[in-house]
PDB file of C-alpha atoms and ligand atoms in Angstrom:
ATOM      1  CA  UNK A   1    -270.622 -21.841  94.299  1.00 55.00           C
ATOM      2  CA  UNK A   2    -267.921 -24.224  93.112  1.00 74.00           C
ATOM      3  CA  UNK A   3    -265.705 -23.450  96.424  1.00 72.00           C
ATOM      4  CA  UNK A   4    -269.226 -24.517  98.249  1.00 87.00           C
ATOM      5  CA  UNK A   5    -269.281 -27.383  96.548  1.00 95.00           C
ATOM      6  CA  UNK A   6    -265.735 -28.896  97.359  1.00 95.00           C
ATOM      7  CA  UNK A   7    -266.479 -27.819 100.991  1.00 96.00           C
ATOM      8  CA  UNK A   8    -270.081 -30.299 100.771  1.00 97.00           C
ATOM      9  CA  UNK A   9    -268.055 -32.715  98.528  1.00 97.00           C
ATOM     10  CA  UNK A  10    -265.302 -32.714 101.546  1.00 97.00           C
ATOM     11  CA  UNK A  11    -267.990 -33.348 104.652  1.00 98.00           C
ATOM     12  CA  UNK A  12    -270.200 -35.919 102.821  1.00 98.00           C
ATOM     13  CA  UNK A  13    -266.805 -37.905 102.739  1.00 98.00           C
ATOM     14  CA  UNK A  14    -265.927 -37.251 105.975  1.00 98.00           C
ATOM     15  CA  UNK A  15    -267.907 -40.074 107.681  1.00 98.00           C
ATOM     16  CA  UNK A  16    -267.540 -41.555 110.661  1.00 98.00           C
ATOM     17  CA  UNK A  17    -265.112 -44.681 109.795  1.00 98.00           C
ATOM     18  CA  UNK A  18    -264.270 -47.620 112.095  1.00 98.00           C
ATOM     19  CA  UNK A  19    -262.874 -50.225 110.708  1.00 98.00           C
ATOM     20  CA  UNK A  20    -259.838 -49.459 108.486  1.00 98.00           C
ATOM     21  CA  UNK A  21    -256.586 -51.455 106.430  1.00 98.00           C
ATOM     22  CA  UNK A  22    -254.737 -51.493 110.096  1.00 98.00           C
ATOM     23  CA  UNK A  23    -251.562 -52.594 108.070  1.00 98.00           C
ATOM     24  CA  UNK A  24    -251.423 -49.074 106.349  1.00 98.00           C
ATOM     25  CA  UNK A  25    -249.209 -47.146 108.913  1.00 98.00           C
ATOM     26  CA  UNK A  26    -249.620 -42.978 109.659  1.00 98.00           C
ATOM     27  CA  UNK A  27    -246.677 -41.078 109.848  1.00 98.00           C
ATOM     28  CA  UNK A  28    -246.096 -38.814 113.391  1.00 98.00           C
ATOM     29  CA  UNK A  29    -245.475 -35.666 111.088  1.00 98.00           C
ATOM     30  CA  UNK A  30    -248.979 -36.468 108.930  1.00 98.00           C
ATOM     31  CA  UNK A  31    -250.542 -36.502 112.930  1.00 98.00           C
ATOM     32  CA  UNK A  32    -248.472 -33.059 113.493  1.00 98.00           C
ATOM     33  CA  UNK A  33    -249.922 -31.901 109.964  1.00 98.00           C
ATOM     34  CA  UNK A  34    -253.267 -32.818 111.352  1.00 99.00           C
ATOM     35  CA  UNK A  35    -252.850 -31.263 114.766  1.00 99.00           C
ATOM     36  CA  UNK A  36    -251.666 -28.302 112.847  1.00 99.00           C
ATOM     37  CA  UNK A  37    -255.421 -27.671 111.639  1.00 99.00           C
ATOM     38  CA  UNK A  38    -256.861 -27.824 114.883  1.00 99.00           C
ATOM     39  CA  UNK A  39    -254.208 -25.225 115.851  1.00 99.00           C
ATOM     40  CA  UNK A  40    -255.221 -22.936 113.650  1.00 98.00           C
ATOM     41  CA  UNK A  41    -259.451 -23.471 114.240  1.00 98.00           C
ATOM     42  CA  UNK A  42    -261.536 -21.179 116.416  1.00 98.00           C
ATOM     43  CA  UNK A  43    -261.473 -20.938 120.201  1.00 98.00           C
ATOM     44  CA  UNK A  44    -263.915 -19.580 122.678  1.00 98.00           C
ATOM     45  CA  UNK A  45    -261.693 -16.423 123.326  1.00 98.00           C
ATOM     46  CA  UNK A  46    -259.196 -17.527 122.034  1.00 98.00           C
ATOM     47  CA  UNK A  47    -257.777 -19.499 125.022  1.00 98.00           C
ATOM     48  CA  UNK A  48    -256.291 -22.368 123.085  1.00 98.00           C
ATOM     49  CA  UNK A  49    -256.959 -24.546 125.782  1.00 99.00           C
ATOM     50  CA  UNK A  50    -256.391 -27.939 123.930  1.00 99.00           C
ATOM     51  CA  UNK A  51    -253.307 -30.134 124.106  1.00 99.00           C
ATOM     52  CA  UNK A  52    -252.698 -33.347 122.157  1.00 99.00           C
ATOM     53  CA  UNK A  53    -250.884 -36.608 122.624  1.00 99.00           C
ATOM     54  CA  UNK A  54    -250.570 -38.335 119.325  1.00 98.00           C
ATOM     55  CA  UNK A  55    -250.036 -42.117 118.682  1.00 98.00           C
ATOM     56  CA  UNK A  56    -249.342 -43.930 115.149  1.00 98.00           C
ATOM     57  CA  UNK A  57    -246.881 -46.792 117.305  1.00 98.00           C
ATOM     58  CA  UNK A  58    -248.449 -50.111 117.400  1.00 98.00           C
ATOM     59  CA  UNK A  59    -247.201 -51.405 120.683  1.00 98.00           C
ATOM     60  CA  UNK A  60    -248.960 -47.540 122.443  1.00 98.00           C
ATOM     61  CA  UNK A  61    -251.625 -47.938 120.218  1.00 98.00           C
ATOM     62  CA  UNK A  62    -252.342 -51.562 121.917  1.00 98.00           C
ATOM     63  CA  UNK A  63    -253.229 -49.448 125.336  1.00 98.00           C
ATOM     64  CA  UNK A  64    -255.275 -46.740 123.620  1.00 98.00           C
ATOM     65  CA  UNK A  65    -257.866 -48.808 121.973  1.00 98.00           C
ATOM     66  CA  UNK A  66    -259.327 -51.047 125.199  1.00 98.00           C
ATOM     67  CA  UNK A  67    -260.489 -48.017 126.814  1.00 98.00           C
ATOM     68  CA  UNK A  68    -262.805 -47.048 123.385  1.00 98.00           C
ATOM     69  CA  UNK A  69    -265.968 -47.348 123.110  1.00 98.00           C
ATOM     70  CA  UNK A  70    -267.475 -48.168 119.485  1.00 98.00           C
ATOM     71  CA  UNK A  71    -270.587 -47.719 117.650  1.00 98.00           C
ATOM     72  CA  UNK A  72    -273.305 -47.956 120.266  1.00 98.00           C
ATOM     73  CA  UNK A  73    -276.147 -48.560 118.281  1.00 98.00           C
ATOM     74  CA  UNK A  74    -274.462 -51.836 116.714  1.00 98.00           C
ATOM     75  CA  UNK A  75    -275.561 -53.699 119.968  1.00 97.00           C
ATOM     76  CA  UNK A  76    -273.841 -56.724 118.393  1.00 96.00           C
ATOM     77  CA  UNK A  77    -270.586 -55.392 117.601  1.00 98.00           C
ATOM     78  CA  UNK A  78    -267.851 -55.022 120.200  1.00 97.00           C
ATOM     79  CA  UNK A  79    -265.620 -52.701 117.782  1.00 98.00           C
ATOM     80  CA  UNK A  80    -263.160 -53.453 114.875  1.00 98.00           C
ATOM     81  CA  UNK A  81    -261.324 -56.821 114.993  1.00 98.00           C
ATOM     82  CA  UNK A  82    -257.088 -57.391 114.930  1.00 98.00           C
ATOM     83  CA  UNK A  83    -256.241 -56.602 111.729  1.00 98.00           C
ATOM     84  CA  UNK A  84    -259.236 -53.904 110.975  1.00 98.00           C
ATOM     85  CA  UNK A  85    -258.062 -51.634 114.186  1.00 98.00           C
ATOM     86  CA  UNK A  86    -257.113 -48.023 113.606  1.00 99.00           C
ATOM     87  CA  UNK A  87    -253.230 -47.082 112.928  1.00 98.00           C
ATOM     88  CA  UNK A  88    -253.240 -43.709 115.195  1.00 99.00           C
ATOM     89  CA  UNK A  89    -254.893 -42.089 117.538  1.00 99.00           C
ATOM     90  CA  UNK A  90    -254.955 -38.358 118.720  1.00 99.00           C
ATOM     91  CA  UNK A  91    -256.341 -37.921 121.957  1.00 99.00           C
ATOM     92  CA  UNK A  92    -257.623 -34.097 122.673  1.00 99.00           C
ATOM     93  CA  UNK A  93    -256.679 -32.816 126.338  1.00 99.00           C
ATOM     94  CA  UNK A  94    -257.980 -30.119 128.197  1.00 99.00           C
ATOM     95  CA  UNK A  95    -255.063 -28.459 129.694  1.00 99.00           C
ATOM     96  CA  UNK A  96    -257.025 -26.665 133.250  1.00 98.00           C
ATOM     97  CA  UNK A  97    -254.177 -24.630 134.105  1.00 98.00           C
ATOM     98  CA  UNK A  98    -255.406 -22.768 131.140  1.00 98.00           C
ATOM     99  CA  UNK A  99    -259.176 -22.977 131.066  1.00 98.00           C
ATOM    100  CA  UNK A 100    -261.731 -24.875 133.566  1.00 97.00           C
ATOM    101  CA  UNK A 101    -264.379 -25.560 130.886  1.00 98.00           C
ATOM    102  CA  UNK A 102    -263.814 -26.245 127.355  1.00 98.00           C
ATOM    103  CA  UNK A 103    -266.703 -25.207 125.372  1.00 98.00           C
ATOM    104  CA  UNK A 104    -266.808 -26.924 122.009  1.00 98.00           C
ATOM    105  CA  UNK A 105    -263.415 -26.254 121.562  1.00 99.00           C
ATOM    106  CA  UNK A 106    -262.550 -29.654 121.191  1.00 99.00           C
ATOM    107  CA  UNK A 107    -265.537 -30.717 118.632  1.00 98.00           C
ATOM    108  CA  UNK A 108    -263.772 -28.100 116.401  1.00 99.00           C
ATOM    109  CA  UNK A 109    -260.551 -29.113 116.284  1.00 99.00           C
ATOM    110  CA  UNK A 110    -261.851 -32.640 116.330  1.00 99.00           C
ATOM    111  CA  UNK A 111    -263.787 -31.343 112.949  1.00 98.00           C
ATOM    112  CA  UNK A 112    -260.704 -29.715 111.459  1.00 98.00           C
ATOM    113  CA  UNK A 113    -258.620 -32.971 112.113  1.00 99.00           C
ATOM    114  CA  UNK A 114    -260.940 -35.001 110.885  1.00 98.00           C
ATOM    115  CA  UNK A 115    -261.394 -33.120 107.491  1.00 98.00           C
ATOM    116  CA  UNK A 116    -257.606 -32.862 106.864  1.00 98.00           C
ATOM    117  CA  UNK A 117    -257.241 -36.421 107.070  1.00 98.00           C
ATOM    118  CA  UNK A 118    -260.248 -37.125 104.354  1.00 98.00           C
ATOM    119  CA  UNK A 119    -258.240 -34.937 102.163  1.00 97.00           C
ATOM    120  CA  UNK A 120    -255.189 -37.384 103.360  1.00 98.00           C
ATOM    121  CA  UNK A 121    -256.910 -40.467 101.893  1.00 98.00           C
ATOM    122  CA  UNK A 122    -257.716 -41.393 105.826  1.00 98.00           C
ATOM    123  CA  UNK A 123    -260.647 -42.076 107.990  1.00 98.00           C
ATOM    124  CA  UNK A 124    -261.706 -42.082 111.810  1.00 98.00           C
ATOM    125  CA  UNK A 125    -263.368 -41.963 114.256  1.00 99.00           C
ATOM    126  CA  UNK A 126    -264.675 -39.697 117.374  1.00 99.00           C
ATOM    127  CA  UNK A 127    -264.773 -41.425 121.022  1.00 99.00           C
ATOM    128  CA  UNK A 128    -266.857 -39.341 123.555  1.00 98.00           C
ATOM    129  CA  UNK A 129    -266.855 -42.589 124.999  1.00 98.00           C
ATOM    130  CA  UNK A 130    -263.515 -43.105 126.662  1.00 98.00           C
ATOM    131  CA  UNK A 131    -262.617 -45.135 129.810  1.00 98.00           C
ATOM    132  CA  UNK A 132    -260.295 -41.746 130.325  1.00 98.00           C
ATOM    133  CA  UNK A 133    -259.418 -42.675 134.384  1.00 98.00           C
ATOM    134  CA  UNK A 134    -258.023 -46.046 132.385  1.00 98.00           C
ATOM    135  CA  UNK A 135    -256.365 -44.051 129.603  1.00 98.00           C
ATOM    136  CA  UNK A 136    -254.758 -41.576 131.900  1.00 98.00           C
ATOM    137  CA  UNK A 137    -253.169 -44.355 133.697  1.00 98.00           C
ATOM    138  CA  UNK A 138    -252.388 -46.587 130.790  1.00 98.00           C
ATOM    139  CA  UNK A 139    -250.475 -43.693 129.482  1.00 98.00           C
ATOM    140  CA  UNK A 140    -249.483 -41.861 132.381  1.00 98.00           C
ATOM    141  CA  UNK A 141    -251.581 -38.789 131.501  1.00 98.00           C
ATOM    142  CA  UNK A 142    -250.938 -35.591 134.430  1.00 98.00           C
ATOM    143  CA  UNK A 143    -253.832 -34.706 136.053  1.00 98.00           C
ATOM    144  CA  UNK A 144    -253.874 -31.373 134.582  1.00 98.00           C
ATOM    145  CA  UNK A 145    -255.049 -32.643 131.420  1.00 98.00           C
ATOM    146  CA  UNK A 146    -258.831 -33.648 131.261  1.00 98.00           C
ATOM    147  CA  UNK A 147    -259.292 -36.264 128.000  1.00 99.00           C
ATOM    148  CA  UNK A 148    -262.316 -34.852 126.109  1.00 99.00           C
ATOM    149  CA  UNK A 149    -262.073 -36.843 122.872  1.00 99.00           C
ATOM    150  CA  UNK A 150    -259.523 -39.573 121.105  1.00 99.00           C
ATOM    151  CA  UNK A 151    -259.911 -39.629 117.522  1.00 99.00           C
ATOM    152  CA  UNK A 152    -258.807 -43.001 115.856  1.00 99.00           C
ATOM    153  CA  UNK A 153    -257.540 -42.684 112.790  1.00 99.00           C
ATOM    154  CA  UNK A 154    -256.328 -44.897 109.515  1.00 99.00           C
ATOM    155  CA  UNK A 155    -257.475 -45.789 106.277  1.00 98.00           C
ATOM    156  CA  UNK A 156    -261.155 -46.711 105.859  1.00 98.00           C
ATOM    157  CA  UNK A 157    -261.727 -50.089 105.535  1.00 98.00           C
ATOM    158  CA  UNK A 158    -265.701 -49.510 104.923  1.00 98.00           C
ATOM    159  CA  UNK A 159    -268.431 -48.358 103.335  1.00 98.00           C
ATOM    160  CA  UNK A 160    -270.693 -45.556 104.575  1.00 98.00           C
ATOM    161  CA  UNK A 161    -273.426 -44.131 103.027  1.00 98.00           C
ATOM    162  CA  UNK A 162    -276.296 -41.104 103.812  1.00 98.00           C
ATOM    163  CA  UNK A 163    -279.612 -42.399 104.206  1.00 98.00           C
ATOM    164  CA  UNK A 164    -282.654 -40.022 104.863  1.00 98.00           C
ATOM    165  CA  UNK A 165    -284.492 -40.482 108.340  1.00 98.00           C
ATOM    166  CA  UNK A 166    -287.902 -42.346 107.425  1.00 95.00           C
ATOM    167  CA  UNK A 167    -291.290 -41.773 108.437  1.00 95.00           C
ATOM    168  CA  UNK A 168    -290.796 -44.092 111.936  1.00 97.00           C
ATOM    169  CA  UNK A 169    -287.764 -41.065 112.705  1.00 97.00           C
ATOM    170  CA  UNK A 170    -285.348 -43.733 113.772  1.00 98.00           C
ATOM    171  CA  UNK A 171    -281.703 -41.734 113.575  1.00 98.00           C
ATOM    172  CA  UNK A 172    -280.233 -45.235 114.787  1.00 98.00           C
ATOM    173  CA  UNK A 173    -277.240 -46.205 111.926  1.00 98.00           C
ATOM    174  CA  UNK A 174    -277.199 -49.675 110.831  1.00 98.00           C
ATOM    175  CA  UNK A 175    -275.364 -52.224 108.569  1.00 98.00           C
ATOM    176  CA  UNK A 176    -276.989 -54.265 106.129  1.00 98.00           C
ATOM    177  CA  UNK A 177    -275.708 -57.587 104.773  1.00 97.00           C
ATOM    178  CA  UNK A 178    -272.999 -56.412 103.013  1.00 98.00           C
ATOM    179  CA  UNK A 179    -271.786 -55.062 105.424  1.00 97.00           C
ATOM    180  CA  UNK A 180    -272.958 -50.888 104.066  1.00 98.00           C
ATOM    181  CA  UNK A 181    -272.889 -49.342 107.372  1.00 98.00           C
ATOM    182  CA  UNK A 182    -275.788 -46.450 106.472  1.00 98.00           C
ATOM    183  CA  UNK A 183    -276.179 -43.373 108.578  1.00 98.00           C
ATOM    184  CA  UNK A 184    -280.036 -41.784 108.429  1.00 98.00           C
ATOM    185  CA  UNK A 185    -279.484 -38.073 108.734  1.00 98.00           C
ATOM    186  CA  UNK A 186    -282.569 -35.405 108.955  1.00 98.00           C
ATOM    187  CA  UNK A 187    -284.063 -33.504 105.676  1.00 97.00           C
ATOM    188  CA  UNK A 188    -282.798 -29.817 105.972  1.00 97.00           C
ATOM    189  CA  UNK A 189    -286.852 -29.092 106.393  1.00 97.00           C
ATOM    190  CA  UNK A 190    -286.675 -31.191 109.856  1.00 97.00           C
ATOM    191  CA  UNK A 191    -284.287 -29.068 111.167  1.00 98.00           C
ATOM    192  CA  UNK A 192    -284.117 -25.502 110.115  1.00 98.00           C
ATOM    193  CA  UNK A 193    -287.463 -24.448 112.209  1.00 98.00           C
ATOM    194  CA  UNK A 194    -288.106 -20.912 111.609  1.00 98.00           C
ATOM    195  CA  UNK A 195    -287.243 -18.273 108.940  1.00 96.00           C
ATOM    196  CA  UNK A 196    -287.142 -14.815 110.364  1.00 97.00           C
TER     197      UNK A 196
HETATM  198  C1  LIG B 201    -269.024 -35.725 120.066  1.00 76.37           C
HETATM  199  C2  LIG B 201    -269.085 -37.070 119.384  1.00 76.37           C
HETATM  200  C3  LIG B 201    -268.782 -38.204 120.095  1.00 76.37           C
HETATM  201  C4  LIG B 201    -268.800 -39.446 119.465  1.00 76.37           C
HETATM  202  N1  LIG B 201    -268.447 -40.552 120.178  1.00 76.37           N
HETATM  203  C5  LIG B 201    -268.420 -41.754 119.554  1.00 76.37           C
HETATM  204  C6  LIG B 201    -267.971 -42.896 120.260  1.00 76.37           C
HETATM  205  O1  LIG B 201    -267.630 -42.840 121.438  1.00 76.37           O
HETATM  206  N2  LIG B 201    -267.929 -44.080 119.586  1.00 76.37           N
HETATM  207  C7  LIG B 201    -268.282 -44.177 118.256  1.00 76.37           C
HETATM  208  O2  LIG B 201    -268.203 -45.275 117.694  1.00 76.37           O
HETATM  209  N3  LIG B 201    -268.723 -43.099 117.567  1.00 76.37           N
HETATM  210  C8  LIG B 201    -268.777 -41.890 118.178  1.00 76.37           C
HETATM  211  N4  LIG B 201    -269.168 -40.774 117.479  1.00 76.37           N
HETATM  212  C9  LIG B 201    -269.496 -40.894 116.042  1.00 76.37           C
HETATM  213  C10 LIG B 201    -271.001 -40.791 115.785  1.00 76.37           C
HETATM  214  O3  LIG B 201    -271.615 -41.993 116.136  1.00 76.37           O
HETATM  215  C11 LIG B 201    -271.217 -40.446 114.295  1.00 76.37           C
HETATM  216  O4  LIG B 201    -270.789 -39.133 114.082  1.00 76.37           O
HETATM  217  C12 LIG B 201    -272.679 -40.605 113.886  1.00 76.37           C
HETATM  218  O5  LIG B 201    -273.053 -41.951 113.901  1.00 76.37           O
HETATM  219  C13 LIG B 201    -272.960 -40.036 112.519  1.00 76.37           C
HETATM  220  O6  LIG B 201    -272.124 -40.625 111.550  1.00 76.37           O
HETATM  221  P1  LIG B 201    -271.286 -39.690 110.584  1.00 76.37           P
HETATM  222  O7  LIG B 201    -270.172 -39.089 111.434  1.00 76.37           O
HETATM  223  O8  LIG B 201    -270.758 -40.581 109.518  1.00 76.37           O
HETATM  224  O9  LIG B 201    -272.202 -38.620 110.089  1.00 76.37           O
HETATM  225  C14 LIG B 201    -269.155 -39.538 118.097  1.00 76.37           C
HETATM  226  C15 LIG B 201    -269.460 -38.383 117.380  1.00 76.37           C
HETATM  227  C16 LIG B 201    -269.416 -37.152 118.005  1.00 76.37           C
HETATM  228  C17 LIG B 201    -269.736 -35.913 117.214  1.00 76.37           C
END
């Protein structure tokens, strides 16, 4: 029970974070340590089909973040500010000399990446929404590799708290005028729908 616990403890803090201390740097071999968890994470088959390019330099990081999108349901916000950006990135890549399709491959390791970096004292964020014909160019990417996510990553900047859905059933997250940004998430009796 306890191990369950530290497991529940671990994904309640693992919310979705974007806007962190930019000014707080991440080490390449804390990115490697990450990438390191997504190595070791399921597979469909075991292919390993993922590859990684991982950025924590501020001058790369500059062509990452234009081609992110952010927070969709904030119709007013365009995405963190100078100064409140994130400090890495780690962009997933499907490698297709490999594998054609991907599964969920990548929301694993994305998961497992994510996780290690809570433990780490660091946030992020994922980005199905990528510009990814104007990140491959921006960084050169082969054509080989098909972008599937980009985590951004750094040290939460935020506040983020678990709200149940109400009665109207609107899942749409929201900040209030403290800027709390609060996430409505399903009762467990919404979602588990039959017991065999
Ligand atoms: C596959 C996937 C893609 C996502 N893409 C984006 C994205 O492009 N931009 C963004 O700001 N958030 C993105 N998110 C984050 C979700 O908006 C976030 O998980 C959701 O609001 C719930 O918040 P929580 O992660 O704190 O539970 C993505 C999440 C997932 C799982």
């Amino acid at each position: 029970m306890k191990e369950v616990q530290m497991i529940r403890d671990l994904i309640l803090r693992n919310r979705t974070y974007r806007r962190f201390y930019q000014e707080v740097a991440i080490e390449f071999e804390t990115l490697r340590e990450l990438v390191d968890l997504a190595r070791l994470s399921a597979s469909g088959a075991n292919w390993q089909p993922l590859k990684y390019i991982l950025s924590c330099d501020p001058q790369k990081n500059v062509l990452i973040f234009p081609c992110l999108g952010w927070a969709g349901h904030l119709k007013d916000w365009p995405g963190p500010s100078e100064g409140e950006r994130p400090s890495a990135y780690i962009i997933i890549l499907g490698d297709t000399e490999i594998r054609q399709s991907f599964g969920c491959d990548h929301g694993i390791a994305a998961q497992s990446i994510l996780l290690g970096a809570r433990e780490k004292g660091l946030g992020g964020c994922m980005h199905g929404s990528v510009k990814k014909d104007e990140l491959s160019r921006a960084l050169g990417i082969l054509p080989r590799y098909e972008i599937l996510l980009v985590l951004s990553l750094g040290k939460p900047k935020e506040t983020v708290v678990i709200d149940d859905v109400g009665p109207d059933g609107d899942i749409k997250y929201w900040r209030d005028s403290d800027s709390v940004h609060h996430v409505p998430k399903r009762s467990l009796d919404d979602i588990i729908i039959g017991q065999l």
